mmCIF file of C-alpha atoms in Angstrom:
data_model
loop_
_atom_site.group_PDB
_atom_site.id
_atom_site.type_symbol
_atom_site.label_atom_id
_atom_site.label_comp_id
_atom_site.label_asym_id
_atom_site.label_seq_id
_atom_site.Cartn_x
_atom_site.Cartn_y
_atom_site.Cartn_z
ATOM 1 C CA LYS A 1 -80.643 14.046 83.742
ATOM 2 C CA TRP A 2 -84.356 14.127 82.223
ATOM 3 C CA GLY A 3 -82.737 15.252 78.599
ATOM 4 C CA LYS A 4 -80.450 12.335 78.772
ATOM 5 C CA THR A 5 -83.315 9.917 79.788
ATOM 6 C CA ALA A 6 -85.403 11.261 77.031
ATOM 7 C CA GLY A 7 -82.569 10.838 74.425
ATOM 8 C CA LEU A 8 -82.073 7.285 75.606
ATOM 9 C CA ALA A 9 -85.887 6.397 75.353
ATOM 10 C CA THR A 10 -85.827 8.015 71.723
ATOM 11 C CA LEU A 11 -82.765 5.898 70.577
ATOM 12 C CA GLY A 12 -84.562 2.988 72.073
ATOM 13 C CA ALA A 13 -87.598 3.623 70.171
ATOM 14 C CA ALA A 14 -85.753 3.956 67.158
ATOM 15 C CA ALA A 15 -84.038 0.992 67.563
ATOM 16 C CA ILE A 16 -87.105 -1.080 68.043
ATOM 17 C CA GLY A 17 -88.593 0.467 64.901
ATOM 18 C CA ALA A 18 -85.613 -0.386 63.067
ATOM 19 C CA VAL A 19 -85.870 -3.895 64.309
ATOM 20 C CA ALA A 20 -89.494 -3.861 63.353
ATOM 21 C CA TYR A 21 -88.854 -2.668 59.971
ATOM 22 C CA GLY A 22 -86.039 -5.115 59.438
ATOM 23 C CA ALA A 23 -88.362 -7.908 60.379
ATOM 24 C CA HIS A 24 -91.040 -6.552 57.999
ATOM 25 C CA GLU A 25 -88.435 -6.406 55.174
ATOM 26 C CA LEU A 26 -87.394 -10.016 55.996
ATOM 27 C CA TYR A 27 -91.065 -11.151 56.018
ATOM 28 C CA GLU A 28 -91.862 -9.528 52.528
ATOM 29 C CA ARG A 29 -88.512 -10.965 51.152
ATOM 30 C CA LYS A 30 -89.722 -14.385 52.300
ATOM 31 C CA GLU A 31 -93.137 -13.765 50.724
ATOM 32 C CA GLU A 32 -91.604 -12.868 47.465
ATOM 33 C CA ARG A 33 -89.315 -15.895 47.707
ATOM 34 C CA GLU A 34 -92.335 -18.167 48.176
ATOM 35 C CA GLU A 35 -94.146 -16.612 45.508
ATOM 36 C CA GLU A 36 -91.062 -17.014 42.943
ATOM 37 C CA GLU A 37 -90.984 -20.784 44.099
ATOM 38 C CA GLU A 38 -94.817 -20.996 43.479
ATOM 39 C CA GLU A 39 -94.428 -19.542 40.038
ATOM 40 C CA LYS A 40 -91.588 -21.506 39.093
ATOM 41 C CA ARG A 41 -93.365 -24.830 40.372
ATOM 42 C CA ARG A 42 -96.403 -23.751 38.521
ATOM 43 C CA LYS A 43 -94.302 -23.320 35.038
ATOM 44 C CA GLU A 44 -92.676 -26.820 35.664
ATOM 45 C CA GLU A 45 -96.145 -28.399 36.107
ATOM 46 C CA GLU A 46 -97.424 -26.441 32.986
ATOM 47 C CA GLU A 47 -94.262 -27.758 31.095
ATOM 48 C CA GLU A 48 -94.759 -31.298 32.275
ATOM 49 C CA ARG A 49 -98.353 -31.086 31.209
ATOM 50 C CA ARG A 50 -97.549 -29.911 27.726
ATOM 51 C CA ARG A 51 -94.915 -32.488 27.309
ATOM 52 C CA LYS A 52 -97.408 -35.061 28.246
ATOM 53 C CA GLN A 53 -99.998 -33.810 25.837
ATOM 54 C CA GLN A 54 -97.252 -33.818 23.238
ATOM 55 C CA GLN A 55 -96.348 -37.381 23.748
ATOM 56 C CA GLN A 56 -100.090 -38.303 23.607
ATOM 57 C CA GLN A 57 -100.377 -36.463 20.333
ATOM 58 C CA GLN A 58 -97.357 -38.293 18.897
ATOM 59 C CA HIS A 59 -98.751 -41.556 19.924
ATOM 60 C CA HIS A 60 -101.963 -40.986 18.063
ATOM 61 C CA GLN A 61 -99.837 -39.781 15.177
ATOM 62 C CA GLN A 62 -97.411 -42.714 14.793
ATOM 63 C CA GLN A 63 -98.701 -45.746 16.597
ATOM 64 C CA ASN A 64 -102.249 -46.450 17.469
ATOM 65 C CA TYR A 65 -104.768 -46.694 14.597
ATOM 66 C CA GLN A 66 -106.332 -50.248 15.553
ATOM 67 C CA GLN A 67 -109.306 -48.876 17.224
ATOM 68 C CA GLN A 68 -110.290 -46.782 14.017
ATOM 69 C CA GLY A 69 -109.015 -49.060 11.196
ATOM 70 C CA GLY A 70 -109.275 -52.667 12.657
ATOM 71 C CA ARG A 71 -113.132 -52.692 12.953
ATOM 72 C CA HIS A 72 -113.642 -52.310 9.040
ATOM 73 C CA SER A 73 -113.041 -54.214 6.012
ATOM 74 C CA PRO A 74 -109.747 -53.004 4.053
ATOM 75 C CA GLY A 75 -112.336 -52.528 1.314
ATOM 76 C CA HIS A 76 -113.964 -49.408 2.906
ATOM 77 C CA ASP A 77 -112.598 -46.031 2.771
ATOM 78 C CA SER A 78 -113.298 -45.823 6.598
ATOM 79 C CA ALA A 79 -110.859 -48.893 7.184
ATOM 80 C CA TYR A 80 -108.102 -47.203 5.292
ATOM 81 C CA GLY A 81 -108.458 -43.469 6.453
ATOM 82 C CA GLY A 82 -110.188 -43.683 9.789
ATOM 83 C CA GLY A 83 -107.242 -42.860 12.060
ATOM 84 C CA TYR A 84 -105.027 -41.562 9.229
ATOM 85 C CA GLN A 85 -106.934 -38.223 8.636
ATOM 86 C CA GLN A 86 -106.679 -37.696 12.502
ATOM 87 C CA GLN A 87 -102.807 -38.335 12.230
ATOM 88 C CA GLN A 88 -102.764 -35.562 9.457
ATOM 89 C CA GLN A 89 -104.455 -33.101 11.653
ATOM 90 C CA GLN A 90 -102.506 -33.640 14.719
ATOM 91 C CA GLN A 91 -99.145 -33.628 13.009
ATOM 92 C CA GLN A 92 -100.121 -30.162 11.894
ATOM 93 C CA GLN A 93 -100.966 -29.080 15.413
ATOM 94 C CA ARG A 94 -97.710 -30.505 16.900
ATOM 95 C CA PRO A 95 -94.984 -27.977 17.551
ATOM 96 C CA GLN A 96 -91.671 -28.449 15.823
ATOM 97 C CA GLN A 97 -88.630 -29.116 18.170
ATOM 98 C CA TYR A 98 -84.970 -27.552 17.409
ATOM 99 C CA GLY A 99 -81.992 -28.087 18.975
ATOM 100 C CA GLY A 100 -80.446 -24.766 18.874
ATOM 101 C CA SER A 101 -77.264 -24.589 17.147
ATOM 102 C CA ASP A 102 -77.334 -28.488 16.871
ATOM 103 C CA GLY A 103 -80.196 -28.278 14.455
ATOM 104 C CA PHE A 104 -83.483 -30.317 14.428
ATOM 105 C CA VAL A 105 -84.146 -32.644 17.440
ATOM 106 C CA PRO A 106 -86.744 -35.401 16.819
ATOM 107 C CA PRO A 107 -89.210 -36.345 19.344
ATOM 108 C CA ALA A 108 -88.906 -39.399 21.742
ATOM 109 C CA PRO A 109 -90.398 -42.487 20.462
ATOM 110 C CA PHE A 110 -93.627 -42.769 22.498
ATOM 111 C CA GLY A 111 -93.186 -44.434 25.974
ATOM 112 C CA ARG A 112 -89.597 -44.867 25.506
ATOM 113 C CA PRO A 113 -86.499 -42.946 26.458
ATOM 114 C CA ALA A 114 -85.236 -39.988 24.115
ATOM 115 C CA TYR A 115 -82.858 -41.280 21.432
ATOM 116 C CA SER A 116 -79.214 -41.367 22.226
ATOM 117 C CA PHE A 117 -77.876 -42.163 18.939
ATOM 118 C CA ASN A 118 -75.631 -44.661 20.448
ATOM 119 C CA GLN A 119 -74.946 -48.111 18.825
ATOM 120 C CA ASN A 120 -74.318 -49.482 22.279
ATOM 121 C CA ASP A 121 -77.681 -48.243 23.629
ATOM 122 C CA VAL A 122 -79.693 -51.149 22.229
ATOM 123 C CA ARG A 123 -83.461 -50.638 21.507
ATOM 124 C CA HIS A 124 -85.684 -53.266 20.634
ATOM 125 C CA ALA A 125 -88.586 -53.364 18.155
ATOM 126 C CA ASP A 126 -92.080 -53.286 20.024
ATOM 127 C CA PRO A 127 -93.619 -56.911 19.091
ATOM 128 C CA ALA A 128 -97.060 -55.532 18.916
ATOM 129 C CA ARG A 129 -96.330 -53.324 15.797
ATOM 130 C CA ASN A 130 -95.553 -56.109 13.487
ATOM 131 C CA SER A 131 -97.632 -57.415 10.523
ATOM 132 C CA GLU A 132 -99.099 -60.404 12.636
ATOM 133 C CA ASN A 133 -102.805 -59.790 12.734
ATOM 134 C CA SER A 134 -102.386 -56.080 11.516
ATOM 135 C CA PRO A 135 -105.136 -54.305 9.679
ATOM 136 C CA THR A 136 -102.821 -52.628 7.243
ATOM 137 C CA PRO A 137 -103.427 -53.802 3.833
ATOM 138 C CA ARG A 138 -100.569 -56.074 2.488
ATOM 139 C CA GLN A 139 -100.924 -54.243 -0.788
ATOM 140 C CA TYR A 140 -101.372 -50.703 -2.102
ATOM 141 C CA PRO A 141 -101.729 -49.302 -5.597
ATOM 142 C CA GLN A 142 -98.460 -48.175 -7.172
ATOM 143 C CA LEU A 143 -98.688 -44.537 -8.004
ATOM 144 C CA ARG A 144 -96.331 -43.122 -10.544
ATOM 145 C CA HIS A 145 -95.323 -39.467 -10.865
ATOM 146 C CA ASN A 146 -94.657 -39.143 -14.449
ATOM 147 C CA ASN A 147 -97.016 -36.320 -14.856
ATOM 148 C CA GLY A 148 -94.767 -33.900 -12.791
ATOM 149 C CA ASP A 149 -96.655 -34.400 -9.450
ATOM 150 C CA THR A 150 -94.168 -34.066 -6.680
ATOM 151 C CA VAL A 151 -96.371 -34.616 -3.655
ATOM 152 C CA ILE A 152 -95.560 -38.009 -2.145
ATOM 153 C CA LYS A 153 -98.438 -40.069 -1.194
ATOM 154 C CA ILE A 154 -99.143 -43.761 0.192
ATOM 155 C CA GLY A 155 -98.416 -45.708 -2.724
ATOM 156 C CA SER A 156 -95.877 -43.556 -4.544
ATOM 157 C CA VAL A 157 -92.853 -45.312 -6.343
ATOM 158 C CA VAL A 158 -89.617 -43.613 -5.643
ATOM 159 C CA ALA A 159 -85.867 -44.034 -6.069
ATOM 160 C CA LEU A 160 -83.473 -42.491 -3.388
ATOM 161 C CA LYS A 161 -80.272 -41.044 -4.345
ATOM 162 C CA HIS A 162 -77.454 -40.356 -1.926
ATOM 163 C CA ASN A 163 -76.697 -36.526 -2.189
ATOM 164 C CA MET A 164 -73.075 -36.765 -1.575
ATOM 165 C CA THR A 165 -72.060 -39.689 -3.546
ATOM 166 C CA GLY A 166 -74.967 -39.689 -6.268
ATOM 167 C CA ARG A 167 -75.496 -43.474 -5.904
ATOM 168 C CA PHE A 168 -78.896 -44.884 -5.719
ATOM 169 C CA LEU A 169 -80.475 -46.950 -2.759
ATOM 170 C CA HIS A 170 -80.274 -50.423 -4.226
ATOM 171 C CA THR A 171 -81.001 -54.100 -3.224
ATOM 172 C CA ASP A 172 -81.092 -57.106 -5.306
ATOM 173 C CA ARG A 173 -81.261 -61.049 -4.689
ATOM 174 C CA SER A 174 -77.733 -61.685 -5.446
ATOM 175 C CA HIS A 175 -76.174 -59.784 -2.574
ATOM 176 C CA SER A 176 -76.265 -60.740 1.037
ATOM 177 C CA THR A 177 -74.859 -59.391 4.339
ATOM 178 C CA GLN A 178 -71.466 -60.739 5.460
ATOM 179 C CA THR A 179 -72.003 -59.969 9.161
ATOM 180 C CA GLY A 180 -74.241 -62.868 10.667
ATOM 181 C CA SER A 181 -77.623 -61.543 9.861
ATOM 182 C CA ASN A 182 -77.493 -63.171 6.409
ATOM 183 C CA GLN A 183 -80.375 -60.733 5.167
ATOM 184 C CA GLN A 184 -80.420 -59.038 1.600
ATOM 185 C CA LEU A 185 -78.013 -56.470 1.471
ATOM 186 C CA VAL A 186 -79.076 -52.815 0.905
ATOM 187 C CA PHE A 187 -76.083 -50.639 -0.829
ATOM 188 C CA GLY A 188 -75.327 -47.608 -2.839
ATOM 189 C CA TYR A 189 -75.159 -48.727 -6.657
ATOM 190 C CA ARG A 190 -74.709 -46.733 -9.718
ATOM 191 C CA TRP A 191 -75.420 -43.209 -10.781
ATOM 192 C CA ASN A 192 -78.475 -43.908 -12.858
ATOM 193 C CA PRO A 193 -81.672 -45.878 -11.677
ATOM 194 C CA ASP A 194 -82.103 -49.345 -12.596
ATOM 195 C CA GLN A 195 -84.970 -51.700 -11.850
ATOM 196 C CA ASN A 196 -83.516 -52.749 -8.406
ATOM 197 C CA ASP A 197 -83.803 -48.876 -7.279
ATOM 198 C CA TRP A 198 -87.450 -48.655 -6.965
ATOM 199 C CA TRP A 199 -89.422 -48.638 -3.946
ATOM 200 C CA GLN A 200 -92.823 -48.193 -2.736
ATOM 201 C CA VAL A 201 -94.006 -45.715 0.019
ATOM 202 C CA LEU A 202 -96.260 -47.843 2.403
ATOM 203 C CA PRO A 203 -97.720 -46.936 5.849
ATOM 204 C CA ALA A 204 -96.373 -48.530 9.122
ATOM 205 C CA ASN A 205 -97.674 -51.712 10.444
ATOM 206 C CA ARG A 206 -101.062 -51.148 11.950
ATOM 207 C CA ASP A 207 -101.725 -47.744 10.095
ATOM 208 C CA VAL A 208 -104.699 -47.814 7.636
ATOM 209 C CA PRO A 209 -104.718 -44.778 5.307
ATOM 210 C CA VAL A 210 -106.710 -44.524 1.969
ATOM 211 C CA PRO A 211 -104.249 -45.420 -1.037
ATOM 212 C CA GLY A 212 -103.012 -41.983 -2.383
ATOM 213 C CA SER A 213 -103.219 -40.165 0.945
ATOM 214 C CA VAL A 214 -100.727 -37.414 1.097
ATOM 215 C CA VAL A 215 -97.839 -38.184 3.158
ATOM 216 C CA SER A 216 -96.560 -35.402 5.848
ATOM 217 C CA TYR A 217 -93.055 -35.155 7.295
ATOM 218 C CA GLY A 218 -93.210 -36.768 10.868
ATOM 219 C CA THR A 219 -95.131 -39.844 9.381
ATOM 220 C CA GLN A 220 -93.812 -43.300 9.896
ATOM 221 C CA ILE A 221 -93.504 -45.013 6.850
ATOM 222 C CA ARG A 222 -92.048 -48.328 5.334
ATOM 223 C CA LEU A 223 -90.364 -48.449 2.031
ATOM 224 C CA ARG A 224 -90.727 -51.815 -0.056
ATOM 225 C CA HIS A 225 -88.651 -52.990 -2.617
ATOM 226 C CA LEU A 226 -90.567 -53.192 -5.772
ATOM 227 C CA GLU A 227 -88.430 -55.913 -7.443
ATOM 228 C CA THR A 228 -87.964 -58.395 -4.374
ATOM 229 C CA GLY A 229 -90.898 -57.394 -2.040
ATOM 230 C CA ARG A 230 -88.681 -56.780 0.944
ATOM 231 C CA HIS A 231 -88.645 -53.772 3.354
ATOM 232 C CA LEU A 232 -85.904 -51.317 4.031
ATOM 233 C CA HIS A 233 -84.678 -52.548 7.460
ATOM 234 C CA SER A 234 -82.171 -51.705 10.216
ATOM 235 C CA HIS A 235 -81.364 -53.312 13.437
ATOM 236 C CA TYR A 236 -78.571 -53.515 16.293
ATOM 237 C CA ASN A 237 -75.849 -55.972 16.736
ATOM 238 C CA PHE A 238 -74.794 -56.321 13.302
ATOM 239 C CA HIS A 239 -72.445 -53.862 11.613
ATOM 240 C CA ASP A 240 -70.774 -53.486 8.118
ATOM 241 C CA LYS A 241 -67.087 -52.872 7.728
ATOM 242 C CA SER A 242 -67.630 -49.331 8.959
ATOM 243 C CA GLY A 243 -68.794 -50.560 12.332
ATOM 244 C CA GLN A 244 -72.226 -48.944 11.894
ATOM 245 C CA ASN A 245 -75.400 -50.523 12.146
ATOM 246 C CA GLU A 246 -76.342 -52.316 9.084
ATOM 247 C CA VAL A 247 -79.270 -51.743 6.755
ATOM 248 C CA THR A 248 -80.802 -54.780 4.753
ATOM 249 C CA ALA A 249 -83.992 -55.568 3.101
ATOM 250 C CA TYR A 250 -86.217 -57.721 5.193
ATOM 251 C CA GLY A 251 -89.480 -59.820 5.152
ATOM 252 C CA ASP A 252 -92.180 -59.650 2.423
ATOM 253 C CA GLU A 253 -95.835 -58.502 2.114
ATOM 254 C CA SER A 254 -96.784 -60.880 5.216
ATOM 255 C CA LEU A 255 -93.665 -60.369 7.093
ATOM 256 C CA SER A 256 -92.615 -56.989 8.562
ATOM 257 C CA ASP A 257 -91.821 -55.606 12.067
ATOM 258 C CA GLU A 258 -91.047 -52.311 13.742
ATOM 259 C CA ASN A 259 -87.524 -52.325 12.288
ATOM 260 C CA ASP A 260 -89.124 -51.420 9.053
ATOM 261 C CA HIS A 261 -90.355 -48.228 10.128
ATOM 262 C CA TRP A 262 -88.852 -45.034 9.252
ATOM 263 C CA THR A 263 -89.783 -41.459 9.992
ATOM 264 C CA ILE A 264 -89.513 -39.059 7.038
ATOM 265 C CA GLU A 265 -88.169 -35.672 7.909
ATOM 266 C CA ARG A 266 -87.050 -32.664 5.728
ATOM 267 C CA TRP A 267 -83.486 -31.795 6.052
ATOM 268 C CA GLY A 268 -82.706 -29.254 8.560
ATOM 269 C CA ASP A 269 -85.892 -28.451 10.222
ATOM 270 C CA GLY A 270 -87.765 -31.701 10.318
ATOM 271 C CA ALA A 271 -91.030 -29.925 8.801
ATOM 272 C CA TYR A 272 -93.243 -31.977 10.954
ATOM 273 C CA GLY A 273 -96.848 -31.643 9.591
ATOM 274 C CA GLN A 274 -95.904 -30.155 6.319
ATOM 275 C CA THR A 275 -96.443 -32.091 2.737
ATOM 276 C CA TRP A 276 -93.616 -34.429 1.857
ATOM 277 C CA ASN A 277 -92.327 -32.814 -1.536
ATOM 278 C CA GLY A 278 -90.213 -34.949 -4.010
ATOM 279 C CA ASN A 279 -88.125 -31.935 -4.726
ATOM 280 C CA ASP A 280 -86.884 -31.694 -0.879
ATOM 281 C CA VAL A 281 -83.714 -33.194 0.541
ATOM 282 C CA VAL A 282 -84.824 -35.609 3.066
ATOM 283 C CA VAL A 283 -83.654 -37.652 6.109
ATOM 284 C CA LEU A 284 -84.983 -41.105 6.763
ATOM 285 C CA ARG A 285 -84.852 -41.766 10.367
ATOM 286 C CA HIS A 286 -85.107 -45.338 11.649
ATOM 287 C CA TYR A 287 -87.989 -45.187 14.354
ATOM 288 C CA VAL A 288 -86.558 -47.689 16.758
ATOM 289 C CA SER A 289 -82.867 -46.434 17.074
ATOM 290 C CA GLY A 290 -83.500 -42.789 15.890
ATOM 291 C CA MET A 291 -80.323 -43.120 13.668
ATOM 292 C CA ALA A 292 -80.367 -41.951 10.043
ATOM 293 C CA LEU A 293 -79.960 -43.603 6.955
ATOM 294 C CA HIS A 294 -76.549 -42.984 5.896
ATOM 295 C CA SER A 295 -73.981 -43.530 3.035
ATOM 296 C CA HIS A 296 -70.314 -42.691 2.629
ATOM 297 C CA GLU A 297 -67.547 -43.431 0.018
ATOM 298 C CA ILE A 298 -66.604 -46.794 1.619
ATOM 299 C CA LEU A 299 -66.890 -49.638 -0.964
ATOM 300 C CA ILE A 300 -67.842 -53.127 0.133
ATOM 301 C CA SER A 301 -66.652 -54.155 -3.408
ATOM 302 C CA GLU A 302 -66.774 -52.582 -6.808
ATOM 303 C CA ASP A 303 -70.078 -50.690 -7.273
ATOM 304 C CA VAL A 304 -71.127 -51.804 -3.729
ATOM 305 C CA GLN A 305 -71.328 -48.748 -1.528
ATOM 306 C CA SER A 306 -71.708 -49.152 2.404
ATOM 307 C CA VAL A 307 -75.195 -47.968 3.326
ATOM 308 C CA THR A 308 -75.951 -47.798 7.065
ATOM 309 C CA CYS A 309 -77.879 -46.517 10.136
ATOM 310 C CA PHE A 310 -75.877 -44.086 11.893
ATOM 311 C CA GLY A 311 -75.915 -40.900 13.921
ATOM 312 C CA PRO A 312 -78.608 -38.202 14.579
ATOM 313 C CA GLY A 313 -79.291 -37.058 10.944
ATOM 314 C CA ARG A 314 -77.124 -34.146 10.974
ATOM 315 C CA GLU A 315 -74.352 -35.045 8.555
ATOM 316 C CA GLU A 316 -74.078 -34.248 4.628
ATOM 317 C CA ASN A 317 -73.999 -38.005 4.348
ATOM 318 C CA ASP A 318 -77.500 -38.421 5.651
ATOM 319 C CA LYS A 319 -79.174 -36.358 2.928
ATOM 320 C CA TRP A 320 -81.381 -38.119 0.238
ATOM 321 C CA ARG A 321 -83.075 -37.033 -2.608
ATOM 322 C CA LEU A 322 -85.941 -38.517 -4.398
ATOM 323 C CA HIS A 323 -86.177 -39.531 -8.106
ATOM 324 C CA LEU A 324 -89.611 -40.168 -9.053
ATOM 325 C CA HIS A 325 -90.873 -42.659 -11.614
#
């Protein structure tokens, strides 16, 4: 009887030990789960912090030069370059963004949702980024590249050749849109440049770089047509016969808005922060909509090839090459 009692006591102790061990295991697993959740939360917070930091860098790179440039006369180098040199440095620090198998993914415009590339997702230009009371000089010296220099600068004179069809980006006073906007039409013309194919690289409204400043990929620019003085422009709600957002020539030296802003990117990888080289194939991304300057073999009339603003900039029809003056 004593042996039986001892055996039961031993079994009981073992059971209690097992329960205690199990409780200990559960406690340790709970602690591990809590540690994992804490680590996950910490990583999410770090990622959010980096995202906000990157957005702020983009803001300084692409939007806000008023504080540096607006306090000085445009006759001083500090007025032209105070904020622009900072822009170039920050662009070199900004990480490039990729979309895996889908290619380069552009950063969202500052303070706005990520690009959807949807024509029905209408985005509006920021009224604070127009030419009214802007410190940006209305004219910049024209820079020619007939000495073999291929580095694109503020003031460079260029022609844009559509890579797939070979036609040059063109506008003139004799062609207007037939869509209701009644603005000057931009289209692909013939295969050799003429006087109406030349555009000058200018800074975005409210930016004040020194004339001749090197332009980096990721920079917002404007393209002013030399012959008519109008800016390369796009907007929603008006479409050409392809059904895509129309591209026009708009405004003049004293009239320009954010729909004239284009982000210059190297085809395939964006290459943000690297120098814009005239030998590279490029994408011109409309800053407000995020869509790319696009052309295709759709003729509006003889020698008038449709040019639109369409898609995320990954098609062959989004590729452009420079022809330097």
